[in-house]
Coordinates of C-alpha atoms and ligand atoms in Angstrom, one line a residue:
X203 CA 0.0 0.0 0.0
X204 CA 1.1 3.3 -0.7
X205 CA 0.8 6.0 2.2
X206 CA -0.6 9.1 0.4
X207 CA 0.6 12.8 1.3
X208 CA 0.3 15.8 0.4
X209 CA 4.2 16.4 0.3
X210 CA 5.9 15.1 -2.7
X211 CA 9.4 13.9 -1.7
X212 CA 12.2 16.3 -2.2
X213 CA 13.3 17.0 -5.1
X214 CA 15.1 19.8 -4.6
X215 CA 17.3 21.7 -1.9
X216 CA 15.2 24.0 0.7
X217 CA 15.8 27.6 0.0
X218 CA 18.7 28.6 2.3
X219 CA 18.3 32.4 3.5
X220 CA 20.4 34.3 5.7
X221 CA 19.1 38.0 5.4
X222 CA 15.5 39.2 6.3
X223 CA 14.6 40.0 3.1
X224 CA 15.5 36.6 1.6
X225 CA 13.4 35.3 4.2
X226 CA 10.1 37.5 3.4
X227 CA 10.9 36.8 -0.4
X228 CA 11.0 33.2 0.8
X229 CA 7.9 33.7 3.1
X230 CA 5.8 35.3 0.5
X231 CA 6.1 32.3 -2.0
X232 CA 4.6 30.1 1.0
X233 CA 1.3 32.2 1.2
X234 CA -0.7 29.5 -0.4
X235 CA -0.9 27.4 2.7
X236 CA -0.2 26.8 6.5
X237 CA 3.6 27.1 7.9
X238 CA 4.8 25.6 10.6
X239 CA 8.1 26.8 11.7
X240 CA 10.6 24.8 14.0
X241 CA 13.3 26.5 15.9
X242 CA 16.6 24.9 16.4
X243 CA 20.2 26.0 17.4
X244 CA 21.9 23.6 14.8
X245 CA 24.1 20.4 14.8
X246 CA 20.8 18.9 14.0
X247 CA 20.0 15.3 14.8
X248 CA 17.2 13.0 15.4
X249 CA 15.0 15.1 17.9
X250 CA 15.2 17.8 15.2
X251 CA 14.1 15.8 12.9
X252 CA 11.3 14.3 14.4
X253 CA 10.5 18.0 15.1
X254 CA 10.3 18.7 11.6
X255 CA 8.2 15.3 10.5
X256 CA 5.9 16.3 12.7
X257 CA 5.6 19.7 11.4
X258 CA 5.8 18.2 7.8
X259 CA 2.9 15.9 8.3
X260 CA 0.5 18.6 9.9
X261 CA 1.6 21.6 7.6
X262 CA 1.8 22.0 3.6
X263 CA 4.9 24.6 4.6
X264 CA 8.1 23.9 6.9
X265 CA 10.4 26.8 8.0
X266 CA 13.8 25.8 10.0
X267 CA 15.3 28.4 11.4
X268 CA 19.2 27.6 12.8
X269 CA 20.3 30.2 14.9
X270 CA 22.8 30.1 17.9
X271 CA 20.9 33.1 19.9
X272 CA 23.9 34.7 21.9
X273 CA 21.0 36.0 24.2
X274 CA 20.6 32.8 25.9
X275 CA 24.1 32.4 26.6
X276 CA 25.3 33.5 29.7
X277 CA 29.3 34.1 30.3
X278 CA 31.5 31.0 30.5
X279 CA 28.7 29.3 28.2
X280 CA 29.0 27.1 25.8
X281 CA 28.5 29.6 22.9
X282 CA 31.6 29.2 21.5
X283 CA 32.2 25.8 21.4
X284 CA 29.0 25.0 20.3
X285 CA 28.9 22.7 17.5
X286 CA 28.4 23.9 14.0
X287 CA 27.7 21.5 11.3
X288 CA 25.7 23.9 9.0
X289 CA 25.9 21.9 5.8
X290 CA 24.6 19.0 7.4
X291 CA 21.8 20.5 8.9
X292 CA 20.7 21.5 5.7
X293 CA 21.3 18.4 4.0
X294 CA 19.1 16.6 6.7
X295 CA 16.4 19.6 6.1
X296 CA 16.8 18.6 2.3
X297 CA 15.8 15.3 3.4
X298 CA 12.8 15.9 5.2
X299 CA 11.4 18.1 2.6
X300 CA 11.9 21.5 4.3
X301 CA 11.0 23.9 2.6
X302 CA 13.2 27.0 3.6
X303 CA 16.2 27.1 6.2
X304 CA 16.4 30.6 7.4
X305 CA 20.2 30.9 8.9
X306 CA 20.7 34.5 10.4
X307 CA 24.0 35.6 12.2
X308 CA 23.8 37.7 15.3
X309 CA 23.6 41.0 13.2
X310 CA 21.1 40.0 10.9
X311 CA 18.6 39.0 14.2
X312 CA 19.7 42.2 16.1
X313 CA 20.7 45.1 13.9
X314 CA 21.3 47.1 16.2
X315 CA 23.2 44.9 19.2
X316 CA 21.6 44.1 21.4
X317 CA 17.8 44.9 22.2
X318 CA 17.0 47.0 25.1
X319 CA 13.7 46.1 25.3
X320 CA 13.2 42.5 25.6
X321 CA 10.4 39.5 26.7
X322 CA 10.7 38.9 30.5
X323 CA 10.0 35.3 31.3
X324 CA 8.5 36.5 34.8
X325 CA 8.8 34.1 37.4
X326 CA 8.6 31.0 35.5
X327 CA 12.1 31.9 34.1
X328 CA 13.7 32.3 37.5
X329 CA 13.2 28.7 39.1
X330 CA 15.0 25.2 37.3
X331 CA 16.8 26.0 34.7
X332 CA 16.7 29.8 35.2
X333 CA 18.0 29.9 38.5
X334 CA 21.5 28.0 37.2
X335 CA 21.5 30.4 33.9
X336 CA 20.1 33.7 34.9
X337 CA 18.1 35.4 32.3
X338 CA 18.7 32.3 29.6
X339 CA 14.4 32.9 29.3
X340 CA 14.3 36.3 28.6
X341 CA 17.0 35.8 25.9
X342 CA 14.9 32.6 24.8
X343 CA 11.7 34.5 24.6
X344 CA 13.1 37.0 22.9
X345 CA 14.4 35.4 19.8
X346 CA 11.7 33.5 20.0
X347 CA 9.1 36.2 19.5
X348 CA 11.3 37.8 16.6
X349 CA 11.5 34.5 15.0
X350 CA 7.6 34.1 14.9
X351 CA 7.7 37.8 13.7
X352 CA 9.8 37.2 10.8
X353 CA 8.9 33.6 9.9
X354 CA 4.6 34.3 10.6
X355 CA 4.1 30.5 11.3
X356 CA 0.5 29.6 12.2
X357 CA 2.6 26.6 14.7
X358 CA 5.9 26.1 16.0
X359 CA 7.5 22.9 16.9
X360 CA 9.1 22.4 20.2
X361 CA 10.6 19.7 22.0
X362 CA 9.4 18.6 25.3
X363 CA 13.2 17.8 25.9
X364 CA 13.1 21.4 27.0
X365 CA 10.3 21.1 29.0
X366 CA 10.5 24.5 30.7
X367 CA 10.7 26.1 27.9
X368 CA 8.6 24.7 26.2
X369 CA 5.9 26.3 28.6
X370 CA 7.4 29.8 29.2
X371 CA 6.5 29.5 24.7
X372 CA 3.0 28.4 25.2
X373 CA 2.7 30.6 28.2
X374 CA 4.4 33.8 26.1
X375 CA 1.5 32.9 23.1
X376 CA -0.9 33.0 25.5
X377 CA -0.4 36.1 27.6
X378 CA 0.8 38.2 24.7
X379 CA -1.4 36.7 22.2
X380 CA 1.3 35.7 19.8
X381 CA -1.9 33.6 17.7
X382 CA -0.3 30.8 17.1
X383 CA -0.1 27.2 17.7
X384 CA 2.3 25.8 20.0
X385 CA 2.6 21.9 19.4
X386 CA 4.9 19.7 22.0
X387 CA 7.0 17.2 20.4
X388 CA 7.6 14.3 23.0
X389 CA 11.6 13.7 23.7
X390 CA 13.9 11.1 21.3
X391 CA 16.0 9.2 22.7
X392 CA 18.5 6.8 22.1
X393 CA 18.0 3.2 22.6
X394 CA 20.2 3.4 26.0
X395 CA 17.7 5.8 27.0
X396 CA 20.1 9.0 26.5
X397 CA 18.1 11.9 25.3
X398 CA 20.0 13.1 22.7
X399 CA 21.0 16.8 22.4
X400 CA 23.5 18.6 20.5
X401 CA 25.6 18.8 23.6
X402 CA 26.1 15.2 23.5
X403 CA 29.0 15.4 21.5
X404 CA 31.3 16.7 23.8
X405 CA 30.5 14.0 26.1
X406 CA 33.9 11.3 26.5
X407 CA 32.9 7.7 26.0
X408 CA 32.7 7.6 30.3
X409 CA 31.3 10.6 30.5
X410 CA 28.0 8.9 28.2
X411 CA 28.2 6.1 31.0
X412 CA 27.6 8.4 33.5
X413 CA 25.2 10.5 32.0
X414 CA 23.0 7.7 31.5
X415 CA 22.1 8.0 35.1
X416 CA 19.6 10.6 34.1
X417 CA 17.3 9.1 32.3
X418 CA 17.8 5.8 34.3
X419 CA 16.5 8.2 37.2
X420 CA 13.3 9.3 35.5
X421 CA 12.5 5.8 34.5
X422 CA 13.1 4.7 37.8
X423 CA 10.7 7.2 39.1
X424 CA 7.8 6.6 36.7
X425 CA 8.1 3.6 37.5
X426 CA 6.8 4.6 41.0
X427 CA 4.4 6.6 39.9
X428 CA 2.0 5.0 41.1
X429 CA 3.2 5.5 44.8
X430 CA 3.1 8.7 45.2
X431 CA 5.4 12.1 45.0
X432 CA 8.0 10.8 47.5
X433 CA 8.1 7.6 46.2
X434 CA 9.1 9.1 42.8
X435 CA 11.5 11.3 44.0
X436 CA 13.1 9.1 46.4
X437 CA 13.5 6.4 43.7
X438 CA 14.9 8.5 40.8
X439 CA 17.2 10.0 44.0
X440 CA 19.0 6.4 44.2
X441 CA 19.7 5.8 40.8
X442 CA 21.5 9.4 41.1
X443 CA 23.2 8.6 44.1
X444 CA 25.0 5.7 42.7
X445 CA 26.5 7.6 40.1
X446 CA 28.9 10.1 41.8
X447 CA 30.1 11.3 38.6
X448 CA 26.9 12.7 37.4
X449 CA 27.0 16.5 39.2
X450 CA 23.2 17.0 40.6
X451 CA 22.1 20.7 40.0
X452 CA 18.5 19.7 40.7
X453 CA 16.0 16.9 40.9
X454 CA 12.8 17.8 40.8
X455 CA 9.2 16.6 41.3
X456 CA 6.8 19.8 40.0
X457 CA 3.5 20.7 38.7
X458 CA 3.7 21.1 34.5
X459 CA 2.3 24.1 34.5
X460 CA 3.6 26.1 37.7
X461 CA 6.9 24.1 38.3
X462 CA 5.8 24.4 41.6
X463 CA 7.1 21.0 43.8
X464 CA 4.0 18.6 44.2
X465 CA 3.2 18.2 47.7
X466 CA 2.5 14.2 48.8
X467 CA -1.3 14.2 48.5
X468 CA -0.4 15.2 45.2
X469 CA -2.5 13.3 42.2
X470 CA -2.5 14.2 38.3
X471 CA 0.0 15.0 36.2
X472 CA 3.5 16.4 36.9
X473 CA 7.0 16.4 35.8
X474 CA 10.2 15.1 36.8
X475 CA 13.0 17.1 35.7
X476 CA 16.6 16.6 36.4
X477 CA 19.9 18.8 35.7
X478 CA 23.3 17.8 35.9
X479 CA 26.6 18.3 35.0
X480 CA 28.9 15.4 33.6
X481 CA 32.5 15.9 33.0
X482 CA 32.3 19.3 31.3
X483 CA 28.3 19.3 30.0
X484 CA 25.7 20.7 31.8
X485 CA 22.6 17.9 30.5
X486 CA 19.2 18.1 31.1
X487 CA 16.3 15.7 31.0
X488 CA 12.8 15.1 32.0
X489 CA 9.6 12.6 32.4
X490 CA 5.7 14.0 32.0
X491 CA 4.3 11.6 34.6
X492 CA 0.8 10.7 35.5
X493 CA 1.4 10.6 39.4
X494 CA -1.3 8.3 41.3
X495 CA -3.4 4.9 40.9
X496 CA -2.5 3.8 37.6
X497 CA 0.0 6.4 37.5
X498 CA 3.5 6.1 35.1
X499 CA 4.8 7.8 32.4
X500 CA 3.1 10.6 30.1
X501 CA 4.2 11.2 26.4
X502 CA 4.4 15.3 26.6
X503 CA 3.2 17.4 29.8
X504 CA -0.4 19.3 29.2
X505 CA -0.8 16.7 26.0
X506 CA 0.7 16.8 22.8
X507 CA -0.3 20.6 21.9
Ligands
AMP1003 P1 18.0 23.2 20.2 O1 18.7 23.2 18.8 O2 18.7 22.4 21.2 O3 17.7 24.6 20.6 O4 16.6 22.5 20.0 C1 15.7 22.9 19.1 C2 14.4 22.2 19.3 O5 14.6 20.8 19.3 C3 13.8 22.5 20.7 O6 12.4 22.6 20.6 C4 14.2 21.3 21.5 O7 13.3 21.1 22.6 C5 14.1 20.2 20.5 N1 14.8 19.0 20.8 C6 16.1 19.0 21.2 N2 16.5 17.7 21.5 C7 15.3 17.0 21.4 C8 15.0 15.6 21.6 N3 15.9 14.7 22.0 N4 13.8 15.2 21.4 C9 12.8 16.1 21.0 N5 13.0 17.4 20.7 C10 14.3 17.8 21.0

């Protein structure tokens, strides 16, 4: 049987653009249908790409925008050593039928340096991630909101690999009515578990041991899911434990939509997330969870979109 769609296979090479009027050229031709836009920093890889398949089998129009946002870098980041692999990331966008890659440098994003007004995250930004890279959501949201600007996407992609950023999005589209559809991608992962990330690669063969711990953790609590809060935490807790090499920043039992920890009568939905640093990568992971009778793990937090 042959699986109809409404995307013919790629024949040709997406439409690379770097300035922003090669992208509205580019945008203008795409005015005949829906375009869903997914945001990535490059050194693409399978979590991208199922990013974009799912954008590709909802939408008649995919936009990839590859930008490392220095915004969202704080000082002794990884900004610099970030990896670059430009030509590959647009031969996998070729690939998956993409139909423009819009690939900006700092100057082209932010004409004149940078901004001096910009999108506060609010208190959402400040806890988890935000508390160990201050203002990395304002310098998310930011870009973020220019890139929906300039691209005009009725939905972006993101990955629930990012969990807390994926809500400060949805939460930025809702309270500034951005009108457009946020859809949550649930994480890839490698068949050991690791959830891949571009920052894998700078992990040494015993470095990847040890950050394997991570998602052994979040597995470990799901499984007790059904137990209740501290069971979860205190189970994903020992898995950490026994790998001393694996840093803890935090470990985390919260509510998906206030990150606020769950207290123990807590029943529903809620996410365990976990930082930590191995060797010289900071990783992070999480696990949407249904905590409770029948409780165990959730595809994406607040559903798929
Ligand atoms: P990045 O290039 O790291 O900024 O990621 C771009 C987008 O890809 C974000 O929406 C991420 O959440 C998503 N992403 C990164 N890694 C994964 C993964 N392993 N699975 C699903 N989505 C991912």
């Amino acid at each position: 049987m042959t699986l109809f769609t409404h995307r013919p296979p790629a024949a040709t090479r997406p439409l690379v653009v770097r300035t922003r009027a090669e992208l509205a050229e580019a945008r203008a031709t795409l005015d005949d249908g829906d375009v869903a836009v997914v945001m990535t920093m490059g050194a693409l890889h399978e979590g991208h790409r199922e990013l974009i398949r799912q954008a590709a089998q909802r939408a008649r129009h995919v936009v990839v925008t590859i930008f490392l946002n220095p915004l969202q870098f704080g000082p002794g980041e990884d900004l610099s050593r970030y990896p670059r692999t430009v030509d590959d990331d647009v031969e996998l966008c070729a690939r998956e039928g993409v139909d423009v890659v819009f690939t900006p440098t700092p100057d082209v994003v932010y004409p004149d340096g940078d901004p001096g007004v910009r999108v506060s995250a609010g208190p959402l930004g400040d806890v988890l991630e935000g508390r160990s890279r201050p203002g990395h959501f304002d310098g998310v949201l930011t870009v973020v909101g220019k890139l929906i600007h300039l691209t005009r996407p009725h939905a972006v992609y993101y990955g629930q690999k990012d969990a807390q950023q994926l809500l400060l999005i949805r939460r930025m589209v809702r309270d500034l009515d951005f009108g457009v559809e946020v859809v949550a991608v649930p994480t890839v992962r490698e068949d050991d578990g690791l959830a891949l990330s571009s920052r894998n690669v700078y992990l040494t063969a015993s470095d990847r041991e040890s950050a394997l711990a991570l998602s052994r953790a979040l597995r470990a609590g799901a499984d007790a899911a059904s137990e209740g809060p501290s069971a979860v935490r205190r189970a994903a807790r020992q898995v950490l434990v026994e790998e001393p090499l694996a840093m803890v920043d935090y470990l985390v039992l919260v509510h998906p939509t206030t990150l606020e920890d769950v207290p123990e009568w807590y029943r529903g939905e809620a996410l365990l997330a976990v930082a930590a640093r191995v060797g010289t990568t900071r990783l992070i992971d999480n696990q949407p969870l249904l905590v409770g009778p029948g409780g165990g793990p959730l595809a994406a937090s607040g559903g798929q979109r």
